[in-house]
Short mmCIF file of C-alpha atoms (C1' of nucleotides) in Angstrom, two decimals:
data_model
loop_
_atom_site.label_atom_id
_atom_site.label_comp_id
_atom_site.label_asym_id
_atom_site.label_seq_id
_atom_site.Cartn_x
_atom_site.Cartn_y
_atom_site.Cartn_z
CA MET R 11 -62.01 33.21 -73.67
CA THR R 12 -60.25 34.01 -70.31
CA THR R 13 -60.12 30.31 -69.68
CA THR R 14 -56.61 29.89 -69.37
CA ALA R 15 -53.60 32.04 -70.08
CA THR R 16 -52.71 29.94 -73.00
CA PRO R 17 -49.23 28.76 -71.87
CA THR R 18 -47.21 29.69 -75.07
CA ALA R 19 -44.27 27.95 -73.77
CA SER R 20 -45.68 24.54 -73.94
CA ARG R 21 -48.25 24.12 -76.59
CA ASP R 22 -46.28 25.97 -79.68
CA SER R 23 -42.81 25.46 -78.74
CA PRO R 24 -42.26 22.22 -77.14
CA PHE R 25 -38.50 21.70 -78.05
CA THR R 26 -35.66 22.09 -75.69
CA VAL R 27 -32.10 23.17 -76.47
CA SER R 28 -30.96 19.61 -76.62
CA ASP R 29 -33.78 18.68 -78.95
CA VAL R 30 -33.09 21.27 -81.33
CA ALA R 31 -29.25 20.48 -81.21
CA THR R 32 -30.05 16.89 -81.93
CA ALA R 33 -32.31 17.60 -84.85
CA SER R 34 -30.18 20.06 -86.48
CA GLY R 35 -26.94 18.38 -85.58
CA VAL R 36 -25.06 21.12 -83.93
CA ALA R 37 -23.99 21.32 -80.14
CA PRO R 38 -26.32 22.68 -77.63
CA SER R 39 -24.07 25.51 -76.95
CA ALA R 40 -24.22 26.54 -80.70
CA VAL R 41 -28.21 26.48 -80.33
CA ARG R 42 -27.70 29.18 -77.55
CA PHE R 43 -25.23 30.96 -79.66
CA TYR R 44 -27.64 31.11 -82.46
CA GLU R 45 -30.56 32.24 -80.39
CA LYS R 46 -28.32 35.04 -78.75
CA HIS R 47 -27.65 36.18 -82.32
CA GLY R 48 -31.12 36.23 -83.52
CA LEU R 49 -31.01 33.25 -85.87
CA VAL R 50 -33.66 31.37 -83.90
CA THR R 51 -35.86 32.77 -81.07
CA ALA R 52 -37.22 31.00 -77.98
CA VAL R 53 -39.91 31.57 -75.42
CA ARG R 54 -38.96 30.84 -71.78
CA THR R 55 -40.64 28.41 -69.49
CA ALA R 56 -41.49 29.47 -65.78
CA GLY R 57 -38.00 27.93 -64.95
CA ASP R 58 -36.34 30.19 -67.41
CA GLN R 59 -35.71 27.41 -69.89
CA ARG R 60 -35.75 27.77 -73.75
CA ARG R 61 -38.50 26.36 -75.66
CA PHE R 62 -38.29 26.37 -79.61
CA ASP R 63 -40.80 25.64 -82.17
CA ASP R 64 -39.99 23.18 -85.06
CA SER R 65 -38.89 25.71 -87.25
CA ALA R 66 -35.86 26.07 -85.36
CA ALA R 67 -34.10 23.08 -86.15
CA CYS R 68 -34.88 23.97 -89.67
CA ARG R 69 -33.37 27.42 -89.43
CA ILE R 70 -30.12 26.02 -88.11
CA LYS R 71 -29.89 23.33 -90.68
CA VAL R 72 -30.28 26.05 -93.33
CA ALA R 73 -27.86 28.38 -91.56
CA LYS R 74 -25.02 25.70 -91.72
CA VAL R 75 -25.26 25.17 -95.47
CA ALA R 76 -25.41 29.01 -96.12
CA GLN R 77 -22.29 29.61 -93.80
CA ARG R 78 -20.59 27.11 -96.59
CA VAL R 79 -21.19 29.74 -99.26
CA GLY R 80 -19.64 32.58 -97.16
CA LEU R 81 -22.66 34.00 -95.56
CA THR R 82 -22.06 35.14 -91.96
CA VAL R 83 -24.69 34.52 -89.03
CA ARG R 84 -25.60 38.02 -89.05
CA GLU R 85 -26.44 37.93 -92.90
CA ILE R 86 -28.44 34.74 -92.39
CA ALA R 87 -30.39 36.32 -89.46
CA ASP R 88 -31.36 39.21 -91.54
CA VAL R 89 -32.63 36.78 -94.28
CA PHE R 90 -34.57 34.91 -91.56
CA ALA R 91 -36.10 38.21 -90.35
CA ALA R 92 -38.50 37.90 -93.31
CA LEU R 93 -39.93 34.60 -92.05
CA PRO R 94 -43.23 34.71 -90.17
CA ALA R 95 -44.08 32.48 -87.08
CA ASP R 96 -44.69 28.91 -88.27
CA PRO R 97 -43.27 29.23 -91.84
CA GLN R 98 -44.86 27.61 -94.71
CA PRO R 99 -43.16 26.06 -97.72
CA GLU R 100 -43.49 29.31 -99.80
CA ASP R 101 -41.93 31.36 -97.18
CA TRP R 102 -38.99 28.91 -96.92
CA GLY R 103 -39.01 29.28 -100.88
CA ARG R 104 -38.49 33.08 -100.58
CA VAL R 105 -35.66 32.62 -98.28
CA ALA R 106 -34.39 29.94 -100.45
CA ASP R 107 -34.31 32.25 -103.35
CA VAL R 108 -32.52 35.09 -101.56
CA LEU R 109 -29.85 32.68 -100.24
CA VAL R 110 -29.25 31.02 -103.47
CA ALA R 111 -29.13 34.34 -105.15
CA GLU R 112 -26.60 35.61 -102.89
CA ALA R 113 -24.52 32.53 -103.44
CA GLU R 114 -24.58 32.67 -107.12
CA ALA R 115 -23.73 36.36 -107.01
CA ARG R 116 -20.64 35.32 -105.06
CA THR R 117 -19.77 32.58 -107.32
CA ALA R 118 -20.33 34.84 -110.55
CA ALA R 119 -17.94 37.50 -108.96
CA LEU R 120 -15.51 34.80 -108.66
CA ARG R 121 -15.94 33.32 -112.01
CA SER R 122 -15.86 36.80 -113.54
CA HIS R 123 -12.58 37.62 -111.85
CA LEU R 124 -11.13 34.36 -112.86
CA GLY R 125 -12.35 34.83 -116.33
CA GLU R 126 -10.46 38.01 -116.80
CA MET R 127 -7.27 36.33 -115.72
CA ARG R 128 -7.67 33.47 -118.10
CA SER R 129 -8.14 35.67 -121.15
CA GLY R 130 -5.41 38.28 -120.37
CA ALA R 131 -2.40 37.06 -118.38
CA LYS R 132 -1.23 40.81 -117.65
CA LEU R 133 -4.58 41.66 -116.09
CA CYS R 134 -3.31 40.44 -112.74
CA ASP R 135 0.18 41.90 -112.99
CA ILE R 136 1.32 44.96 -111.25
CA ASP R 137 1.20 47.65 -113.76
CA GLU R 138 3.90 49.87 -112.63
CA ARG R 139 7.09 48.18 -113.30
CA ARG R 140 9.63 50.70 -112.60
CA GLU R 141 12.57 48.37 -113.15
CA SER R 142 15.85 50.29 -113.45
CA PRO R 143 17.07 49.90 -116.96
CA ALA R 144 20.47 49.42 -115.44
CA ARG R 145 20.87 45.75 -116.61
CA MET Q 82 26.94 31.64 -118.03
CA THR Q 83 28.38 31.85 -114.70
CA THR Q 84 28.48 35.62 -115.30
CA THR Q 85 26.80 36.45 -111.81
CA ALA Q 86 25.26 34.53 -109.00
CA THR Q 87 21.81 35.41 -110.52
CA PRO Q 88 20.35 37.44 -107.46
CA THR Q 89 16.89 35.94 -107.49
CA ALA Q 90 15.70 38.37 -104.89
CA SER Q 91 16.27 41.18 -107.70
CA ARG Q 92 15.52 39.78 -110.98
CA ASP Q 93 12.55 37.53 -110.53
CA SER Q 94 10.84 39.29 -107.78
CA PRO Q 95 10.96 43.07 -107.64
CA PHE Q 96 8.09 43.78 -105.53
CA THR Q 97 8.02 44.82 -102.03
CA VAL Q 98 5.20 44.10 -99.33
CA SER Q 99 3.64 47.61 -100.17
CA ASP Q 100 3.66 47.01 -103.76
CA VAL Q 101 1.83 44.01 -103.34
CA ALA Q 102 -0.38 45.32 -100.99
CA THR Q 103 -1.26 48.39 -103.04
CA ALA Q 104 -1.71 46.25 -106.42
CA SER Q 105 -4.01 43.72 -104.69
CA GLY Q 106 -5.93 46.29 -102.67
CA VAL Q 107 -5.34 45.03 -99.05
CA ALA Q 108 -3.22 46.19 -96.11
CA PRO Q 109 0.54 45.42 -96.04
CA SER Q 110 -0.26 43.55 -92.73
CA ALA Q 111 -2.37 41.30 -94.69
CA VAL Q 112 0.15 40.51 -97.29
CA ARG Q 113 2.38 39.54 -94.52
CA PHE Q 114 -0.37 37.49 -93.13
CA TYR Q 115 -1.04 35.63 -96.26
CA GLU Q 116 2.72 34.98 -96.84
CA LYS Q 117 2.87 33.39 -93.31
CA HIS Q 118 -0.05 31.26 -94.16
CA GLY Q 119 1.42 30.16 -97.61
CA LEU Q 120 -1.06 31.92 -99.90
CA VAL Q 121 1.84 33.79 -101.53
CA THR Q 122 5.60 33.15 -101.22
CA ALA Q 123 8.45 35.66 -101.02
CA VAL Q 124 12.25 35.48 -101.11
CA ARG Q 125 14.21 37.68 -99.09
CA THR Q 126 17.07 40.31 -99.91
CA ALA Q 127 20.28 40.92 -98.17
CA GLY Q 128 18.49 43.11 -95.85
CA ASP Q 129 15.79 40.40 -95.12
CA GLN Q 130 13.06 42.25 -96.76
CA ARG Q 131 10.34 40.25 -98.62
CA ARG Q 132 10.23 40.36 -102.65
CA PHE Q 133 7.41 39.10 -104.35
CA ASP Q 134 6.81 38.21 -108.01
CA ASP Q 135 4.08 39.55 -109.87
CA SER Q 136 1.78 36.72 -109.58
CA ALA Q 137 1.51 37.62 -105.89
CA ALA Q 138 -0.94 40.30 -106.29
CA CYS Q 139 -2.81 38.24 -108.32
CA ARG Q 140 -3.02 35.28 -105.94
CA ILE Q 141 -4.31 37.98 -103.33
CA LYS Q 142 -6.95 39.34 -105.52
CA VAL Q 143 -8.13 35.70 -106.33
CA ALA Q 144 -8.11 34.71 -102.67
CA LYS Q 145 -10.16 37.64 -101.62
CA VAL Q 146 -12.89 36.75 -104.16
CA ALA Q 147 -12.76 33.13 -103.17
CA GLN Q 148 -13.24 34.03 -99.37
CA ARG Q 149 -16.43 35.60 -100.35
CA VAL Q 150 -17.77 32.09 -101.32
CA GLY Q 151 -16.85 30.41 -98.20
CA LEU Q 152 -13.22 29.30 -98.75
CA THR Q 153 -10.79 29.56 -96.02
CA VAL Q 154 -7.20 30.81 -96.43
CA ARG Q 155 -5.98 27.39 -95.93
CA GLU Q 156 -8.17 25.78 -98.44
CA ILE Q 157 -7.39 28.62 -101.14
CA ALA Q 158 -3.57 27.92 -100.38
CA ASP Q 159 -3.90 24.31 -100.92
CA VAL Q 160 -5.52 25.16 -104.49
CA PHE Q 161 -2.65 27.39 -105.07
CA ALA Q 162 0.00 24.87 -104.35
CA ALA Q 163 -0.70 23.42 -107.83
CA LEU Q 164 0.50 26.71 -109.36
CA PRO Q 165 3.93 26.69 -110.98
CA ALA Q 166 6.42 29.50 -110.59
CA ASP Q 167 5.30 32.17 -113.10
CA PRO Q 168 1.84 30.80 -113.76
CA GLN Q 169 0.37 30.90 -117.16
CA PRO Q 170 -3.12 31.64 -118.08
CA GLU Q 171 -3.82 28.06 -118.47
CA ASP Q 172 -2.39 27.41 -115.11
CA TRP Q 173 -4.76 30.02 -113.74
CA GLY Q 174 -7.37 28.45 -115.64
CA ARG Q 175 -7.13 25.25 -113.94
CA VAL Q 176 -7.10 26.79 -110.43
CA ALA Q 177 -10.21 28.61 -111.53
CA ASP Q 178 -12.03 25.41 -112.52
CA VAL Q 179 -11.22 24.09 -109.00
CA LEU Q 180 -12.16 27.18 -107.33
CA VAL Q 181 -15.40 27.53 -109.35
CA ALA Q 182 -16.40 24.06 -108.94
CA GLU Q 183 -16.01 24.27 -105.24
CA ALA Q 184 -18.17 27.23 -104.92
CA GLU Q 185 -20.68 25.67 -107.19
CA ALA Q 186 -20.89 22.59 -105.14
CA ARG Q 187 -21.63 24.52 -102.07
CA THR Q 188 -24.24 26.39 -103.77
CA ALA Q 189 -25.60 23.25 -105.05
CA ALA Q 190 -25.81 22.04 -101.55
CA LEU Q 191 -27.54 25.07 -100.48
CA ARG Q 192 -30.08 24.56 -103.27
CA SER Q 193 -30.47 20.91 -102.63
CA HIS Q 194 -31.16 21.41 -98.90
CA LEU Q 195 -33.57 24.41 -99.61
CA GLY Q 196 -35.33 22.51 -102.30
CA GLU Q 197 -36.15 19.62 -99.90
CA MET Q 198 -37.65 22.25 -97.66
CA ARG Q 199 -39.82 23.94 -100.63
CA SER Q 200 -41.46 20.57 -101.59
CA GLY Q 201 -42.06 19.03 -98.15
CA ALA Q 202 -42.63 21.14 -95.27
CA LYS Q 203 -42.32 18.41 -92.66
CA LEU Q 204 -38.95 17.31 -94.12
CA CYS Q 205 -37.19 19.89 -91.58
CA ASP Q 206 -39.43 19.34 -88.47
CA ILE Q 207 -38.14 17.41 -85.63
CA ASP Q 208 -39.63 13.93 -86.08
CA GLU Q 209 -40.05 12.94 -82.43
CA ARG Q 210 -42.72 14.84 -80.98
CA ARG Q 211 -43.31 13.05 -77.71
CA GLU Q 212 -45.84 15.80 -76.57
CA SER Q 213 -47.66 14.22 -73.31
CA PRO Q 214 -51.11 13.67 -73.84
CA ALA Q 215 -51.95 15.14 -70.50
CA ARG Q 216 -53.14 18.34 -71.97
"C1'" DC C 54 26.07 62.11 -88.87
"C1'" DT C 55 21.46 62.34 -88.25
"C1'" DC C 56 17.10 61.78 -89.73
"C1'" DC C 57 13.00 59.77 -92.37
"C1'" DG C 58 10.82 56.40 -94.48
"C1'" DC C 59 10.04 51.81 -95.35
"C1'" DG C 60 11.26 47.11 -93.95
"C1'" DT C 61 11.50 43.52 -90.01
"C1'" DT C 62 9.55 40.86 -85.75
"C1'" DG C 63 6.59 39.82 -82.01
"C1'" DA C 64 2.80 40.77 -79.06
"C1'" DA C 65 -1.61 42.79 -77.90
"C1'" DC C 66 -5.98 43.55 -79.79
"C1'" DG C 67 -10.55 43.04 -82.13
"C1'" DT C 68 -14.34 40.53 -84.48
"C1'" DA C 69 -16.73 36.35 -85.75
"C1'" DT C 70 -17.87 31.62 -84.46
"C1'" DG C 71 -18.12 28.51 -81.38
"C1'" DT C 72 -16.76 25.27 -76.92
"C1'" DT C 73 -15.72 24.25 -72.13
"C1'" DG C 74 -16.35 24.75 -67.45
"C1'" DA C 75 -17.75 26.81 -62.91
"C1'" DG C 76 -21.50 27.64 -60.22
"C1'" DG C 77 -26.37 27.52 -59.39
"C1'" DT C 78 -31.66 26.01 -60.50
"C1'" DC C 79 -35.31 22.75 -61.08
"C1'" DA C 80 -38.04 18.44 -61.61
"C1'" DA C 81 -38.14 13.29 -61.54
"C1'" DG C 82 -37.00 8.88 -59.19
"C1'" DC C 83 -35.46 6.25 -55.20
"C1'" DG X 245 -35.34 14.40 -48.39
"C1'" DC X 246 -31.38 13.31 -51.77
"C1'" DT X 247 -29.43 12.39 -55.97
"C1'" DT X 248 -29.24 12.71 -60.93
"C1'" DG X 249 -29.57 15.01 -65.01
"C1'" DA X 250 -30.79 18.67 -67.86
"C1'" DC X 251 -31.20 23.38 -67.80
"C1'" DC X 252 -29.41 28.31 -66.79
"C1'" DT X 253 -25.65 32.29 -66.72
"C1'" DC X 254 -21.25 34.11 -67.36
"C1'" DA X 255 -16.39 33.80 -68.16
"C1'" DA X 256 -12.62 31.86 -70.28
"C1'" DC X 257 -10.72 29.64 -73.93
"C1'" DA X 258 -9.99 28.45 -78.86
"C1'" DT X 259 -9.60 29.16 -84.14
"C1'" DA X 260 -9.79 31.99 -88.20
"C1'" DC X 261 -8.74 36.28 -89.87
"C1'" DG X 262 -6.61 40.31 -89.69
"C1'" DT X 263 -4.82 45.26 -87.67
"C1'" DT X 264 -2.34 47.89 -84.52
"C1'" DC X 265 1.78 49.01 -81.91
"C1'" DA X 266 6.29 48.90 -79.88
"C1'" DA X 267 11.08 48.30 -80.75
"C1'" DC X 268 14.51 47.83 -83.95
"C1'" DG X 269 17.56 47.85 -88.56
"C1'" DC X 270 18.91 49.83 -92.93
"C1'" DG X 271 19.79 53.09 -96.73
"C1'" DG X 272 19.67 57.69 -98.85
"C1'" DA X 273 19.18 63.27 -98.40
"C1'" DG X 274 20.77 67.08 -96.23
#
DNA sequence: CTCCGCGTTGAACGTATGTTGAGGTCAAGC
DNA sequence: GCTTGACCTCAACATACGTTCAACGCGGAG
């Protein structure tokens, strides 16, 4: 079993920065940025180049959609932290549940706040009207 | 009816920056920032001070919740542009519909994207695997 | 009249999210 | 061996969203 050192950076993670960038529809600079912030992880080749596995493009695509509902890169990375290496559909399912739940919670807050306004116009006014009685 | 020059900055808009800030729960600097970006409008007193009407705090409260679902200040201001002066509950209702619709559209996009992933694991992989056969 | 407090402006700073460019390395082809 | 292109790092810049600070004005209490 000591046959070779199992070159991790070649068998498991064949994708370069630009591979991932193309596949996920973002710029290479963004891929590096996301790696720096823990949204995706990479191993390094002997020449110090990043190599990503195929879940990287997936993470980034999801992140872009999640950002649209108000999640920060940090928050998304935290959710992704629950993902194992080589995530299966059910792993993605759990992540999906968390992200959608968060999005719906925020939408519910919006709806609730707006609902108050619809029912009572005064709910949004500034209470304290210390308008002088002089005219 | 030409009794006085109807001093707009006193009768319609009695609230100062700090009034609005307190009522809406943001810092005075934020209120000025929002005015600069068209989220709220103000008239000026003779001494060049801002005076807001009572819808200002309302707009800001709504904006803060709308930001949580990923809307930018610009986008929110655009939606608010449909509001008349002294908005009635039904005016707020229309704004609410637009904002909630946008939030739900974004959540739907998230859900849809994640749903694809749950059903087929390969949907998110990088198609082109040009792994050289040489080991 | 002076001082206090609130208002004004503009610039600088700070975080989040990236992009761009300079300067250097590495592997492949002629 | 030299060029070419993709990669590396690090720093500067850019935009959105604010906060903080310095310098100044104005209006009422003593």
